[in-house]
XYZ file of C-alpha atoms in Angstrom:
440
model
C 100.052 20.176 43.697
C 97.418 18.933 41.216
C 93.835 18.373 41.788
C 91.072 16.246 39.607
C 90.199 18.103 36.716
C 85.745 17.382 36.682
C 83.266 19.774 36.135
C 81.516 19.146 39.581
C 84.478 21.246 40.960
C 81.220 24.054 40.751
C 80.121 22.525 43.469
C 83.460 21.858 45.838
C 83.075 23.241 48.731
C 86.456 24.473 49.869
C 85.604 27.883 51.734
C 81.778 27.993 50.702
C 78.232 25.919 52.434
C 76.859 24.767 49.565
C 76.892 20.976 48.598
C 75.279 18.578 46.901
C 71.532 17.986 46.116
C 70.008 15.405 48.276
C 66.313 14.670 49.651
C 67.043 12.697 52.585
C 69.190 15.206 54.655
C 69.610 15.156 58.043
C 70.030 17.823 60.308
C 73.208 17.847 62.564
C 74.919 19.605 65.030
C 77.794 22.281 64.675
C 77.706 25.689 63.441
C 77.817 26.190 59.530
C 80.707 28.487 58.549
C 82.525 29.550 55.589
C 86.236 28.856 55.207
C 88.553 31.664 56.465
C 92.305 31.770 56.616
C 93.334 30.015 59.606
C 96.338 30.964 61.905
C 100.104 29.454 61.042
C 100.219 27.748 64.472
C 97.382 25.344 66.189
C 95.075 27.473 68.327
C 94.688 27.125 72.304
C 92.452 25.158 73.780
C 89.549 26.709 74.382
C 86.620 26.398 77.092
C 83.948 23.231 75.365
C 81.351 20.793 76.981
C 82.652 18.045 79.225
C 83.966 14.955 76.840
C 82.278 12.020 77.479
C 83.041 8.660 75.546
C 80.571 6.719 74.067
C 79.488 3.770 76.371
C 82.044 0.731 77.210
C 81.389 -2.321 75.574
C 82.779 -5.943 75.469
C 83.234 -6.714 71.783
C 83.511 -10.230 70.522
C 84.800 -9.373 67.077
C 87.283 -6.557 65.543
C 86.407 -7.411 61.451
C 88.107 -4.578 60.307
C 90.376 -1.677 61.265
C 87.245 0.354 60.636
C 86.022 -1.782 64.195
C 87.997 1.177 66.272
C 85.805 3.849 65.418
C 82.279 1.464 65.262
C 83.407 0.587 68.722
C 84.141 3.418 70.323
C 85.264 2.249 73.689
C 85.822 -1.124 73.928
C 86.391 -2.948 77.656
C 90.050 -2.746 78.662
C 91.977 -2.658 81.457
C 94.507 -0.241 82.296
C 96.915 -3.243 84.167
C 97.554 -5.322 81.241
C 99.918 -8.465 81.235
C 101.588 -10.225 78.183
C 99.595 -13.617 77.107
C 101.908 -14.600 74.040
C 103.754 -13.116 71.178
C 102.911 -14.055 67.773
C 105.852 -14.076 65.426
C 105.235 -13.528 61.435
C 108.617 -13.215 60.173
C 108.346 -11.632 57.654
C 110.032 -8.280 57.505
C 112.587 -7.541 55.189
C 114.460 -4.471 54.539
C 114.407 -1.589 56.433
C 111.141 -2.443 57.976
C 107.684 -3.346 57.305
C 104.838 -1.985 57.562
C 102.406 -4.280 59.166
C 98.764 -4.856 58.178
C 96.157 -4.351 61.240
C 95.071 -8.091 62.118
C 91.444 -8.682 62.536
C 89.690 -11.053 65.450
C 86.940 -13.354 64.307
C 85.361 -16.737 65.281
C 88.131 -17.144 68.033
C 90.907 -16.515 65.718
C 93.157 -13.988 65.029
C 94.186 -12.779 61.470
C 96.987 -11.139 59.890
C 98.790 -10.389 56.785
C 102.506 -10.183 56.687
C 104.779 -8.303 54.857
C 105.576 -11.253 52.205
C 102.026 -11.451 51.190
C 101.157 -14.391 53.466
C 97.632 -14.472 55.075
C 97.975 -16.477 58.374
C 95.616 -17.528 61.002
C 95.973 -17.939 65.081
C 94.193 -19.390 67.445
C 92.646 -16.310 69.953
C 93.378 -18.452 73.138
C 96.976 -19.846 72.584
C 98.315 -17.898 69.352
C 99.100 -20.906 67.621
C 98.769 -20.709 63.717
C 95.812 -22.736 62.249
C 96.835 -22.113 58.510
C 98.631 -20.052 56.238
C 97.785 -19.264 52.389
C 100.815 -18.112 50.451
C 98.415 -17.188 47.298
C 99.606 -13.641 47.556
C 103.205 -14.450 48.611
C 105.936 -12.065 47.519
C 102.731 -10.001 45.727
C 103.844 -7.197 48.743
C 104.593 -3.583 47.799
C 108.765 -2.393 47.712
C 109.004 0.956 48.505
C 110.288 2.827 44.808
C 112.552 5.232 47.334
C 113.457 2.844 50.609
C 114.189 -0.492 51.001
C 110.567 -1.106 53.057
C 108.016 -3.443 52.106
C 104.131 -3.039 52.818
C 101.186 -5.213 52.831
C 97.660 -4.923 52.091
C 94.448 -4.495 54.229
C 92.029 -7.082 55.799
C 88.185 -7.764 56.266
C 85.991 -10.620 57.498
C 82.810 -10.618 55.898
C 79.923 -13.775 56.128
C 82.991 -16.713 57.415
C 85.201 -15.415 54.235
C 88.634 -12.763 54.638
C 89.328 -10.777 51.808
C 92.244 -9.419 51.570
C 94.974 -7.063 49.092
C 98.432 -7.945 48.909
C 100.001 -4.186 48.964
C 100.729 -4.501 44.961
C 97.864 -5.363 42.826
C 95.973 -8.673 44.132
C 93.140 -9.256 45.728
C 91.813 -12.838 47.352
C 89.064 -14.097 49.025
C 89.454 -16.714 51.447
C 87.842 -18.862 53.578
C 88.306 -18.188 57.209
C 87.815 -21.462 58.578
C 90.162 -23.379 56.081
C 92.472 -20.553 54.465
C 91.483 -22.290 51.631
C 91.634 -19.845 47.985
C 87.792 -18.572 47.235
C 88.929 -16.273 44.250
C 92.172 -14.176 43.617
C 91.628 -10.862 41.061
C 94.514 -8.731 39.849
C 93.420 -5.107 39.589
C 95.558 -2.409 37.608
C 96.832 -0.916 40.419
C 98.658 -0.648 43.386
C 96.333 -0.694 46.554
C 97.134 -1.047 50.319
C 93.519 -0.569 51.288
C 91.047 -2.135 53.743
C 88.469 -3.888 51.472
C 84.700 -2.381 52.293
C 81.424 -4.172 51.452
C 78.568 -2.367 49.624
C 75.988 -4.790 48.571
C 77.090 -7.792 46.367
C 80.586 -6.282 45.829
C 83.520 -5.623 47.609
C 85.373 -2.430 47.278
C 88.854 -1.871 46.835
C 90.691 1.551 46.477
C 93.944 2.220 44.379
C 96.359 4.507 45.184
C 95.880 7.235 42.632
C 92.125 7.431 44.611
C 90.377 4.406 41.723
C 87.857 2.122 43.083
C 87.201 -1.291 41.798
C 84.002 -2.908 42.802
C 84.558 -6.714 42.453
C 81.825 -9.436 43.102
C 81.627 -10.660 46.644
C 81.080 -14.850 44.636
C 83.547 -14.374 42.062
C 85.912 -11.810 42.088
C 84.714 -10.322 38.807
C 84.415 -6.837 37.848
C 81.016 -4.866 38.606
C 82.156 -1.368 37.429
C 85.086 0.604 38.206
C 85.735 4.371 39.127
C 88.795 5.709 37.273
C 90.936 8.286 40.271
C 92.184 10.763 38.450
C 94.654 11.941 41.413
C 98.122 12.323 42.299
C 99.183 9.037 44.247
C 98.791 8.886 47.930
C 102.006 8.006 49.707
C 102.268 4.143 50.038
C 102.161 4.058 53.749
C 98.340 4.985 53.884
C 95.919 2.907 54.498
C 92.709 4.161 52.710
C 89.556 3.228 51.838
C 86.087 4.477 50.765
C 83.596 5.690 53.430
C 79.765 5.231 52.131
C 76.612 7.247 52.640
C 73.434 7.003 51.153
C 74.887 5.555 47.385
C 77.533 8.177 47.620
C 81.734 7.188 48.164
C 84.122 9.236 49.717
C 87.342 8.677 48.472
C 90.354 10.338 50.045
C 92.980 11.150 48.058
C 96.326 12.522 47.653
C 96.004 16.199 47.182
C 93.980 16.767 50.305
C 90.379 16.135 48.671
C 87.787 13.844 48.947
C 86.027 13.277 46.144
C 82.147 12.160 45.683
C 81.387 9.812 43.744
C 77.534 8.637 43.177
C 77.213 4.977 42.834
C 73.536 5.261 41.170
C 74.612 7.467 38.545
C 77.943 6.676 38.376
C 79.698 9.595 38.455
C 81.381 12.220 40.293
C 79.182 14.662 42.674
C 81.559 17.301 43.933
C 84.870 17.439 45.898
C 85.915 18.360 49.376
C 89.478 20.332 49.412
C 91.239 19.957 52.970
C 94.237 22.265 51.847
C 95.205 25.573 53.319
C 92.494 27.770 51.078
C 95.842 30.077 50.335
C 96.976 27.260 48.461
C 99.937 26.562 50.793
C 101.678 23.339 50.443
C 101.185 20.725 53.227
C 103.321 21.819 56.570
C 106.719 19.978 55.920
C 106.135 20.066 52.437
C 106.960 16.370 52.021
C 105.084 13.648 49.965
C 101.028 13.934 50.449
C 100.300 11.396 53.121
C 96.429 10.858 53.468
C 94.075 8.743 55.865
C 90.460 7.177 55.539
C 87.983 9.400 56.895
C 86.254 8.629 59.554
C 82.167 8.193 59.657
C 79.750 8.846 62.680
C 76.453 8.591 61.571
C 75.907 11.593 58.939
C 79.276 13.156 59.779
C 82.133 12.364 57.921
C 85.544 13.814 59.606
C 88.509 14.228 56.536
C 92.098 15.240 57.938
C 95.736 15.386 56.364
C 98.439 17.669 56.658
C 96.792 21.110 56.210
C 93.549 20.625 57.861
C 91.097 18.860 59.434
C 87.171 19.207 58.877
C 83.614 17.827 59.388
C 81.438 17.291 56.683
C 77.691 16.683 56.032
C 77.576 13.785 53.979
C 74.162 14.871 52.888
C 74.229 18.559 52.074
C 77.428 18.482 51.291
C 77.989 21.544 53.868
C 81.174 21.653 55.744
C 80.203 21.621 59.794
C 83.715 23.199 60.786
C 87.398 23.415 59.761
C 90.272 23.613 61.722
C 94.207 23.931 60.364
C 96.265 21.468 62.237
C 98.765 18.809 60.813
C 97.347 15.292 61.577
C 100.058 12.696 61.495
C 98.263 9.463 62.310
C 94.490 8.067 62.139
C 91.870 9.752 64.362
C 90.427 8.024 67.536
C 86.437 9.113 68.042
C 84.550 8.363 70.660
C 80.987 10.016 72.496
C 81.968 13.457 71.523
C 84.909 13.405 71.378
C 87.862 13.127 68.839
C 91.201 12.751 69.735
C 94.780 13.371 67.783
C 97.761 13.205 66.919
C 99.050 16.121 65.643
C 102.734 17.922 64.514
C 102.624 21.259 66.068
C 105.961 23.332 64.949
C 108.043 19.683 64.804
C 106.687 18.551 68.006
C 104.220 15.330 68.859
C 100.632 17.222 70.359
C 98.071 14.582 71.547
C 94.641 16.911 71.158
C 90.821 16.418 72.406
C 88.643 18.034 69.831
C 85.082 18.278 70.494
C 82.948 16.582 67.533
C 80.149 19.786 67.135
C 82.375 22.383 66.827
C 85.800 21.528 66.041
C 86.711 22.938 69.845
C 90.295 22.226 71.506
C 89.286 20.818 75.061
C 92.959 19.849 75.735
C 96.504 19.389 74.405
C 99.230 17.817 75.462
C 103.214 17.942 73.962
C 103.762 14.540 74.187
C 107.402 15.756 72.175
C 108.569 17.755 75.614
C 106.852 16.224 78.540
C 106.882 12.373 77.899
C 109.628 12.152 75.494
C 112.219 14.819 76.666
C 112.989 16.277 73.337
C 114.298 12.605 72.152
C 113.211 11.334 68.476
C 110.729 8.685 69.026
C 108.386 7.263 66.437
C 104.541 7.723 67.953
C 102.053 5.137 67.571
C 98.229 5.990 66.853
C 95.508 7.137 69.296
C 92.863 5.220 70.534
C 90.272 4.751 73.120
C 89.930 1.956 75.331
C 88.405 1.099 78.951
C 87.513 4.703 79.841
C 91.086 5.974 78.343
C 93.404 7.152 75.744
C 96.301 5.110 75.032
C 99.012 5.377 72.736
C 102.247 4.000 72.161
C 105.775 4.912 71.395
C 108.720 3.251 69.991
C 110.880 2.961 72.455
C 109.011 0.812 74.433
C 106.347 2.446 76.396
C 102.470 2.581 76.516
C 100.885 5.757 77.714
C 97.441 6.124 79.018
C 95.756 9.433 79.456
C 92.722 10.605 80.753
C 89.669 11.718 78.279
C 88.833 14.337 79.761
C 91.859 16.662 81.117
C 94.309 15.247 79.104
C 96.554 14.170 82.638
C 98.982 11.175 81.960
C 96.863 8.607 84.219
C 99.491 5.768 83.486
C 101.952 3.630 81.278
C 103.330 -0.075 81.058
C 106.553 -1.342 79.305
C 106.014 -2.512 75.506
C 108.555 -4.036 72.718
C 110.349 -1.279 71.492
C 109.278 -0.709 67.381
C 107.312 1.408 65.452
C 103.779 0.708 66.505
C 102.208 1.757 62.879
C 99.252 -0.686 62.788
C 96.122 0.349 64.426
C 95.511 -1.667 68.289
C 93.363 -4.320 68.603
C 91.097 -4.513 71.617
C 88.509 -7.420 71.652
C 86.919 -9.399 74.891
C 89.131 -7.101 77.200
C 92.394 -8.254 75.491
C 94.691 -5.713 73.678
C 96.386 -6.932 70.467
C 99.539 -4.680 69.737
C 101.283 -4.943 66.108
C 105.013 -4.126 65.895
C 106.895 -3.408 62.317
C 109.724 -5.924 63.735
C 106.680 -8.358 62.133
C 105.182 -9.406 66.048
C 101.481 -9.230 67.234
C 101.568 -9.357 71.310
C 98.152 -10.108 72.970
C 97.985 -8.212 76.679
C 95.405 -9.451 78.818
C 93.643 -7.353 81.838
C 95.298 -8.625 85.462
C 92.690 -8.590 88.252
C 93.058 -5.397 90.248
């Protein structure tokens, strides 16, 4: 496994508390530790403070598939009934995997995997316009026959979006009319994140290319020195006070000042024995995920909370994370592989605490190989899906299986929607079905 070569590497903070220099630090919560070997297999769940979710809302919007986390627990029902089915056909090969849609100004949308960007109407799911600027610009898998799209943002009435290979476009969401289109040298699947004027975009090998929000043009660029992440993650820079944290593929974040331009340090998530990730297989790594001052990093080794402002690591816990994190109050919740079996897990933010687990592998699935969707919170629950056709709902707080409704059978790899109490579910057969709550 290789790891960036920079001379801030002084100043990494795998298995030691000090961090970068900062004036504006914030105290948080959680006890500062140093790094110590961790156990082979994921700890038991241990005695921790009630969870508690973060208050329900009613959101109008989802802009980004960053809105999950900024949301926390958005109004849903658990009695859900199909509205319509939106159809992109546009998988080819094995199977795609679909880009997250966004919700905006009563319209839904998405990004197939042919590199069209395509808008619905939020009531009916009728398309209002498609722009094939990016079509056939998609990513082909170099070892399968799958193809892969880009990420999506709506930003000030305009969607930018990257194709999955190299492009990047700005559109206008009310027309689907062609703003600007920029070619970066790179492949990039990630979720587009304003700072300031500029939009950023993150490569692959962990580059970032900040590109005028007007034009498209280059502001400066951050060469990644890393191995490449696996082309099924979705990954993007989290910001915090003019620093980026950039996942990449051999379990580090790396911090990069946007002032000074210039890297600050780096984060390793690996086993501090230097043991490969668990199965060994091709990195696979996720966006972070920021709450407040806290960033949380997690891959196949480890997961950990940071302080984006000393630099100090809050806690660390070994565990193999196979999917995107779902935070909410204080409470984090996971999908983990635990000895080749699915574990859903509550972790408690402060202290990295296991409240609950559940083998979802043995008691939902009876030993049978089913793809597992991501978690996330919704109307006072955790749902998640699986591939054969079923939605699970769970309660926060114990961890009990509170419910379930039937689901197109696919892999559910796209992150769920939820906006105005409707749920917006993204299938890699290339369909987006909008559930609506039924009066109880």
């Amino acid at each position: 496994m290789k790891y960036i070569p920079i001379v801030a590497m002084l100043l990494a903070l795998a298995g030691c508390d000090k961090g970068w220099d900062d004036k504006n630090k914030e105290k948080l919560p959680g006890e500062r530790i140093r790094v110590l070997p961790h156990a082979a297999t994921l700890p038991s769940a241990s005695s921790v403070a009630k969870l508690q979710l973060g208050t329900s809302v009613k959101n109008a919007a989802w802009h980004s598939v960053a809105s999950g986390v900024q949301t926390g627990n958005p109004e849903l029902s658990m009695k859900l009934a199909q509205k319509f089915v939106i159809n992109l056909h546009a998988i080819t090969g094995d199977f795609g995997f679909v880009t997250t849609p966004i919700v905006a100004d009563n319209a839904i949308f998405a990004l197939d995997t042919n590199g069209e960007l395509k808008a619905f109407d939020w009531s009916t799911g009728k398309e209002k316009w498609r722009n094939t600027e990016m079509l056939s610009s998609s990513h082909v898998s170099f070892f399968d026959t799958k193809y892969y799209a880009g990420g999506l943002l709506f930003h000030n009435n305009v969607i930018f979006a990257t194709s999955g290979s190299s492009d990047v476009i700005a559109v206008d969401a009310a027309t689907g009319k062609t703003k600007w289109k920029h070619s970066i040298s790179g492949i990039t699947r990630a979720v587009p994140v304003v700072q300031g004027s500029d939009v950023l975009i993150q490569t692959l090998e962990g580059s970032i290319y900040a590109l005028a929000l007007a034009d498209g043009k280059i502001s400066w660029l951050y060469m990644g020195n890393s191995e490449a992440i696996s082309v099924i993650s979705t990954v993007y820079p989290q910001i915090h006070s003019q620093k980026l944290f950039v996942q990449t593929g051999g379990q580090g974040v790396v911090v990069y000042d946007m002032k000074e331009r210039g890297e600050t340090g780096m984060v390793m998530l690996a086993d501090i024995v230097g043991r490969e990730p668990l199965d060994g297989a091709d990195e696979v790594a996720y966006t972070p995920a920021k709450i407040g001052a806290v960033l949380y990093a997690y891959g196949k080794s480890s997961i950990a909370a940071l302080d984006t402002n000393s630099g100090s690591q809050v806690w660390k816990k070994q565990m193999y994370v196979v999917a995107p994190l779902a935070i909410s109050g204080n409470a984090i919740f996971a999908l983990i592989n635990d000895a080749g079996a699915y574990n859903l897990i509550a972790i408690q933010r402060n202290n990295g605490d296991i409240a609950w687990k559940r083998n979802i592998s043995s008691e939902l699935l009876a030993g049978r190989q089913v793809d597992i969707g991501m978690p996330f919170v919704a109307g006072g629950m955790v749902g998640l899906t699986a591939g054969d056709g079923m939605l699970y709902w769970f309660d926060p707080v114990t961890g009990k299986n509170i419910g379930d409704m039937k689901i197109p059978s696919g892999v559910y790899a796209s992150n769920p929607v939820v906006v105005a109490g409707s749920l917006l579910l993204t299938s890699s057969n290339g369909t987006i079905t909008r559930y609506d709550g039924v009066a109880k």
